[in-house]
Tab-separated table of C-alpha atoms in Angstrom:
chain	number	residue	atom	x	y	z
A	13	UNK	CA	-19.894	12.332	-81.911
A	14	UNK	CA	-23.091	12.085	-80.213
A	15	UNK	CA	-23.404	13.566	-77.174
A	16	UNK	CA	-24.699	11.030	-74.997
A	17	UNK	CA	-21.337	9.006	-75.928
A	18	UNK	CA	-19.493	11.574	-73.565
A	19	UNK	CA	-22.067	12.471	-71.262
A	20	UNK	CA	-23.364	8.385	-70.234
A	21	UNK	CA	-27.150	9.017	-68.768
A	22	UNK	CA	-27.082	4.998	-67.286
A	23	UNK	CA	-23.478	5.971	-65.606
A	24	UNK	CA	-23.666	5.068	-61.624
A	25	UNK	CA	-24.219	7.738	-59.295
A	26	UNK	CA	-21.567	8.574	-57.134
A	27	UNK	CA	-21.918	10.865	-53.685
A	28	UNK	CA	-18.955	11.394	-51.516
A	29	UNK	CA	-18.836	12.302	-47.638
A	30	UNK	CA	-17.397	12.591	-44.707
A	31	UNK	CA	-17.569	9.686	-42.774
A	32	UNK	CA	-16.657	9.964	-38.875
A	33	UNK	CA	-13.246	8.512	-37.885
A	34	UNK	CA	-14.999	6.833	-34.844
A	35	UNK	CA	-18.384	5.127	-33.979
A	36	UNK	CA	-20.204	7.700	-31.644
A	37	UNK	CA	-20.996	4.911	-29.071
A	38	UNK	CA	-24.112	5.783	-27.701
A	39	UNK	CA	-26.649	7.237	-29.514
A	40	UNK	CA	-29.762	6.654	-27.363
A	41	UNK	CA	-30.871	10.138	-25.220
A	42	UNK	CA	-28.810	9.413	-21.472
A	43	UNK	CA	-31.522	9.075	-18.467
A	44	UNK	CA	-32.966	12.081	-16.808
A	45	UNK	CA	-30.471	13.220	-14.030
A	46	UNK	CA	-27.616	11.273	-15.315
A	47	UNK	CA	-24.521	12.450	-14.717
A	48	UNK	CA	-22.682	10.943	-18.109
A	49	UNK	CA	-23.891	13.077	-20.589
A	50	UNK	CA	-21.617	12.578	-23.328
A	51	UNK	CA	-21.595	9.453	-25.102
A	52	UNK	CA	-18.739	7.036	-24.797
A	53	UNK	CA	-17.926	7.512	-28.069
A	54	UNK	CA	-17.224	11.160	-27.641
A	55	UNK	CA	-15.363	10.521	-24.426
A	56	UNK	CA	-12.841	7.835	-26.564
A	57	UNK	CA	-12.234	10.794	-29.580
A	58	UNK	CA	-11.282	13.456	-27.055
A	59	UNK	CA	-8.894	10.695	-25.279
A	60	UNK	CA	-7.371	10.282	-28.954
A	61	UNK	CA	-6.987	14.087	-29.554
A	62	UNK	CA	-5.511	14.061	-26.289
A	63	UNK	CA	-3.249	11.844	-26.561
A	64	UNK	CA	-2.360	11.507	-30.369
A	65	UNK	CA	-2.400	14.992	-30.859
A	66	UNK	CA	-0.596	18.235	-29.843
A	67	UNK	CA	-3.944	20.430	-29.662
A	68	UNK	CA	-4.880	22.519	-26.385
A	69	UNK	CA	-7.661	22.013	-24.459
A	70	UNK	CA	-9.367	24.719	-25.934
A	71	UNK	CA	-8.689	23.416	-29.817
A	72	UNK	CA	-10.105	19.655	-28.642
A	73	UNK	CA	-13.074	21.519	-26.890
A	74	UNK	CA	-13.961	23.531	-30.200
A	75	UNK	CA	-13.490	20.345	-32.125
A	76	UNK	CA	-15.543	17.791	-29.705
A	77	UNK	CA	-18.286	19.970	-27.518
A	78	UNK	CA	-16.685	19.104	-24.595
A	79	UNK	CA	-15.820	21.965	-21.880
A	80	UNK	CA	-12.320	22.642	-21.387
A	81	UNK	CA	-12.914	21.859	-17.398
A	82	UNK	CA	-14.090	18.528	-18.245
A	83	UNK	CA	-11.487	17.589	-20.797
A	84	UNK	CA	-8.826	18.492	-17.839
A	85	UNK	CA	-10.980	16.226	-15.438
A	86	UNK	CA	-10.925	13.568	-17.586
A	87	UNK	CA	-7.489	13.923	-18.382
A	88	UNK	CA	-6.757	13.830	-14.351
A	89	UNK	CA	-9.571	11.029	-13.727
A	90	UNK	CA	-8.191	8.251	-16.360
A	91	UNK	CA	-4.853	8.994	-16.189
A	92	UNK	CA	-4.438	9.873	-19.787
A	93	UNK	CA	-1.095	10.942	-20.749
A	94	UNK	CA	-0.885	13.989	-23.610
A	95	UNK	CA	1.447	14.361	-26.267
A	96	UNK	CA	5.492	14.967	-26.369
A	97	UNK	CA	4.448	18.353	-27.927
A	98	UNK	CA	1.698	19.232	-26.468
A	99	UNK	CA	1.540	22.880	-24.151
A	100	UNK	CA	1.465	21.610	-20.387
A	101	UNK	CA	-1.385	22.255	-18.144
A	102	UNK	CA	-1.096	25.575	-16.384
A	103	UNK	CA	-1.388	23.884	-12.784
A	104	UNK	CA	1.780	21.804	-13.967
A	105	UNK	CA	3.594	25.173	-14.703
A	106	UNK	CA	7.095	25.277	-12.828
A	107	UNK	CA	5.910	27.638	-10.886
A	108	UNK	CA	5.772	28.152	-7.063
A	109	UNK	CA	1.996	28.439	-6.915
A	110	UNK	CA	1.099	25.655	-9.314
A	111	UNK	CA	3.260	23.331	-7.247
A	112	UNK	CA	1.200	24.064	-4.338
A	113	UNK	CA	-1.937	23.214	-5.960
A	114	UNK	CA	-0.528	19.755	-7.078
A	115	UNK	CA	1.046	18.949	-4.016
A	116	UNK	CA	-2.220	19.086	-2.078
A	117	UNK	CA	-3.880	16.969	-5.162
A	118	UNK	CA	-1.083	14.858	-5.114
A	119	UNK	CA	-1.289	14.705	-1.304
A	120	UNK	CA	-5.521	13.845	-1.514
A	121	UNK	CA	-4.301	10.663	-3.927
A	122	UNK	CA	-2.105	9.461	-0.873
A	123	UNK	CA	-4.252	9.540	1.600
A	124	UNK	CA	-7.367	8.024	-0.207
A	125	UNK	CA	-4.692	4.894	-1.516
A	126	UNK	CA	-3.256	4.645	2.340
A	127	UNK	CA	-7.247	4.153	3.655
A	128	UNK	CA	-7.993	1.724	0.247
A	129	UNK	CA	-4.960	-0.493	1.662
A	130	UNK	CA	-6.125	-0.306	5.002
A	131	UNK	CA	-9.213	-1.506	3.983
A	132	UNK	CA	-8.273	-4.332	1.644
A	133	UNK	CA	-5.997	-5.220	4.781
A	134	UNK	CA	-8.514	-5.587	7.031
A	135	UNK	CA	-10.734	-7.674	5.152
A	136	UNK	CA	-8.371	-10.131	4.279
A	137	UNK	CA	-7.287	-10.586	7.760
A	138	UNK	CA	-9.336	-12.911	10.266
A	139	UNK	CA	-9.391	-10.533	12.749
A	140	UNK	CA	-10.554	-6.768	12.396
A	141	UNK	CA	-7.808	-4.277	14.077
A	142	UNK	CA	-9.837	-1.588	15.635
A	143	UNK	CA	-6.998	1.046	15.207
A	144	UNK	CA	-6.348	0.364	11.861
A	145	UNK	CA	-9.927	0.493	11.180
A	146	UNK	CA	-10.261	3.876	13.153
A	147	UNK	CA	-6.725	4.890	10.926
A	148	UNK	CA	-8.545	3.963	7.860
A	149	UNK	CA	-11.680	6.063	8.276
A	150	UNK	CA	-9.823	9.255	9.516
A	151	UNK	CA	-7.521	8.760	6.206
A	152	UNK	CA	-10.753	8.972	4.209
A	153	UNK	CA	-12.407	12.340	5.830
A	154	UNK	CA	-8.478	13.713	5.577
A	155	UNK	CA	-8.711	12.474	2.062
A	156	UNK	CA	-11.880	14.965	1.324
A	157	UNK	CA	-10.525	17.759	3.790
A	158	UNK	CA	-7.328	17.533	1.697
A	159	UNK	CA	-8.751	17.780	-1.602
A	160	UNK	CA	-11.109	20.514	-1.115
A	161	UNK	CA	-10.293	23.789	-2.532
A	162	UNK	CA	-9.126	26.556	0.378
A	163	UNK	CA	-12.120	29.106	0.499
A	164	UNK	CA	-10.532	32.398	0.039
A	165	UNK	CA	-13.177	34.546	2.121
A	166	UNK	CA	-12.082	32.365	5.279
A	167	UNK	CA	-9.774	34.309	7.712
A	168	UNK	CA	-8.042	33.173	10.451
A	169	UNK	CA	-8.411	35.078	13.501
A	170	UNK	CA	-4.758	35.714	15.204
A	171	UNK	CA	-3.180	32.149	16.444
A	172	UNK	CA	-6.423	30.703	18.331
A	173	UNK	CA	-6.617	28.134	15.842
A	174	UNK	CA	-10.487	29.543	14.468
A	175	UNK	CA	-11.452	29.903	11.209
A	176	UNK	CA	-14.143	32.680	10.694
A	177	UNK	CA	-16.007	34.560	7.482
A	178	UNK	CA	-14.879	38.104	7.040
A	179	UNK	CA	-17.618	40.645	9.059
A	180	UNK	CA	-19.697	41.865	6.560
A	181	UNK	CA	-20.517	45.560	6.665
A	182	UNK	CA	-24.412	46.997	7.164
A	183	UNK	CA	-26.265	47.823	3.941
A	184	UNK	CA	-25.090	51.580	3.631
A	185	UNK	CA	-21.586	51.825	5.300
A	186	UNK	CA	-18.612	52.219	2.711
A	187	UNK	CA	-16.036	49.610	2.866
A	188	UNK	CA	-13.128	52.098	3.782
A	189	UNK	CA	-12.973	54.767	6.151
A	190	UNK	CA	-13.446	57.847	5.131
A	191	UNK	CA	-11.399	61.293	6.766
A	192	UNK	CA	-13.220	62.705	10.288
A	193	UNK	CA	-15.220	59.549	9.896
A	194	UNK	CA	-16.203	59.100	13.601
A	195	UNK	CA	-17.237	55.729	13.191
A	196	UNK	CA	-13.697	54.670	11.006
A	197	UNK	CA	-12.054	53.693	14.228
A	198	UNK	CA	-15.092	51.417	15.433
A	199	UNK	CA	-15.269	49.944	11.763
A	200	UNK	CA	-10.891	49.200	11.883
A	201	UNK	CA	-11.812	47.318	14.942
A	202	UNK	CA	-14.350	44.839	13.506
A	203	UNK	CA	-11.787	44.377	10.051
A	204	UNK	CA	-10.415	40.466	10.912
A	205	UNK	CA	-7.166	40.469	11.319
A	206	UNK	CA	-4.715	39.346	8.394
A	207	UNK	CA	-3.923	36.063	7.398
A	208	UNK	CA	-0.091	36.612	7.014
A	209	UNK	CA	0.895	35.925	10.675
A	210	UNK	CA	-1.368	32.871	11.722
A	211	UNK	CA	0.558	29.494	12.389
A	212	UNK	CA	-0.070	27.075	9.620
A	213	UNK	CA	-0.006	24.190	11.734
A	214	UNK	CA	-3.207	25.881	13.705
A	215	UNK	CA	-5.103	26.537	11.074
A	216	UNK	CA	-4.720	23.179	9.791
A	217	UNK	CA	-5.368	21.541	13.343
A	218	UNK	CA	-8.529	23.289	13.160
A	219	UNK	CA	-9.339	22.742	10.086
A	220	UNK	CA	-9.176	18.902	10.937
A	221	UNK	CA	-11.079	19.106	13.963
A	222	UNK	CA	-13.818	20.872	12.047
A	223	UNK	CA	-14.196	18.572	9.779
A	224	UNK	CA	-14.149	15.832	13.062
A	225	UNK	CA	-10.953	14.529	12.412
A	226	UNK	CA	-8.941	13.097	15.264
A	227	UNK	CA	-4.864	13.944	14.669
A	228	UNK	CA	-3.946	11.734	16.725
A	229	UNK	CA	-5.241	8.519	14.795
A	230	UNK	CA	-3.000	10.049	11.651
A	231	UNK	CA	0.583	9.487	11.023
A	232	UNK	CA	3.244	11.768	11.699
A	233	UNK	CA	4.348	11.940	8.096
A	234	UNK	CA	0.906	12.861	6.746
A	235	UNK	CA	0.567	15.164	9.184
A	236	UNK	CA	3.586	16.748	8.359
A	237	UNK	CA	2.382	17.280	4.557
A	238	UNK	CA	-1.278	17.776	5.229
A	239	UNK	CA	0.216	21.377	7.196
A	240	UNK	CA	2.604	21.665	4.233
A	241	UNK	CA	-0.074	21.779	1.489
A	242	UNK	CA	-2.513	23.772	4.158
A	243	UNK	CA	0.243	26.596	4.481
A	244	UNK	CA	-0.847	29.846	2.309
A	245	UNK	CA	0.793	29.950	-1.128
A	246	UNK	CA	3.213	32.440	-2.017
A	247	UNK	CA	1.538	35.951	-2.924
A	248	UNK	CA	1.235	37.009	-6.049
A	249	UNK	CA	3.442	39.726	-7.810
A	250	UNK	CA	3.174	42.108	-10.385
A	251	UNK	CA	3.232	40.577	-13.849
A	252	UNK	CA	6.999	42.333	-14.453
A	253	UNK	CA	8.547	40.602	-11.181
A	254	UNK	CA	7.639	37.310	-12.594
A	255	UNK	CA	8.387	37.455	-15.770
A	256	UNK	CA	12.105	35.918	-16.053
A	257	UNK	CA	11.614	33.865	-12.540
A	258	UNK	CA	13.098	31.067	-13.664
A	259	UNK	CA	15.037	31.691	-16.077
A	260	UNK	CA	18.630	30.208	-16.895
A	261	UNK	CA	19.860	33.713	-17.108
A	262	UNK	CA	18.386	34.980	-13.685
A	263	UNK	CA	19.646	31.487	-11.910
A	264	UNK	CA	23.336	32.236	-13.268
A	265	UNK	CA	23.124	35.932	-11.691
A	266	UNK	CA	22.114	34.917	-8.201
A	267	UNK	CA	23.903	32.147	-8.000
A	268	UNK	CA	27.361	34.531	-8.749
A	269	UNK	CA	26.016	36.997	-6.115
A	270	UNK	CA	25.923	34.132	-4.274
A	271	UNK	CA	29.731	33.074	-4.541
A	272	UNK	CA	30.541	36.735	-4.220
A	273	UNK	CA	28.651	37.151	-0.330
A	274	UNK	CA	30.874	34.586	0.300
């Protein structure tokens, strides 16, 4: 047999790839100082691997080019819900300080949906209400105050209701005292005093009025969880005091201790 008869020259040409499971939207360069930088093509793949997928943040990040942070904003931002299987955030953790972190993001939501009401009241009506116009603008600044990360190097000073930076020390002087240090005692004087005892409701009073915030425009219940999710978290502990927190096992046993106080 000849061998072009098994080996055809005229035979079609064949070439296989990889085609992309979705159009990349945009493909055109975004303007200078833009702040959307991905495409909206990009943006509707990682909301598929999101939500069709059981893949971490990390995994989708590797897999799209997208940062981890902005995957979680997004997620937050749209309202995108994840899969059965998929891990849960760490900030959605049963835990006692990821519960305070989404109660005051949960608490930010509130406030800015109260004000948006207030708003959509008041220009429906015939009439503009000064107080619930006044109400409505006080929600909104509480509505920034409230989601604005708490700045660790701010320290309260006693119960006076002021918030101060920590004093920082000359160029030179060590940051503890040192043993027949003459000036140790001067330096332990200028050290702010700790957090730990300062009223919660103060600091969050003054934290309002900073920010030029009237209280008294603001409703009692708001109030009320504005302090809550202003209050200091609970401190940290050593990796082998939490591990076992909350588990079954640990509930049982103090709950039995429990029954036998009583």
């Amino acid at each position: 047999m000849h061998p072009r008869t098994l080996f055809p020259e005229d035979g079609p040409i064949v070439r296989v790839r990889v085609m992309p499971d979705d159009d990349d939207g945009l493909t055109a360069p975004r303007p200078r100082g833009s702040r959307r930088p991905h495409t909206d093509g990009k943006v509707a793949r990682v909301r598929r691997l999101v939500e069709q997928t059981d893949m971490t943040y990390g995994a989708i990040s590797k897999k799209t080019g997208v940062g981890r942070a902005t995957i979680c904003r997004w997620t937050q931002d749209f309202g995108w819900q994840r899969h059965g299987w998929a891990p849960r955030a760490t900030d959605r953790m049963p835990t006692a300080r990821a519960s305070h972190r989404l109660k005051a993001r949960t608490l930010a939501r509130r406030l800015a949906a109260l004000a948006e009401r207030h708003i959509r009241e008041l220009e429906a009506s015939a009439s503009v209400d000064q107080d619930k116009l006044a109400e409505a603008l006080e929600l909104l600044k509480m509505a920034k105050v409230a989601a604005r990360p708490r700045k660790r190097k701010a320290v309260a000073q006693g119960n006076s209701g002021t918030i101060s930076p920590p004093v920082t020390p000359a160029r030179g002087t060590p940051s503890r005292p040192r043993d027949g240090d003459p000036g140790a005692g001067v330096q332990a004087l200028s050290t702010p005093a700790p957090a730990a005892g300062v009223d919660p409701r103060r600091t969050a009073m003054a934290e309002l009025l900073a920010a030029g915030i009237d209280p008294w425009r603001v409703p009692d219940e708001l109030m009320e969880d504005f302090i809550a999710s202003r209050s200091p978290p609970p401190p940290r502990g050593s990796r082998g005091s939490r591990r076992g927190q909350y588990s079954k096992r640990n509930r049982e046993h103090a709950r039995m201790l429990r029954r036998i106080g009583e």
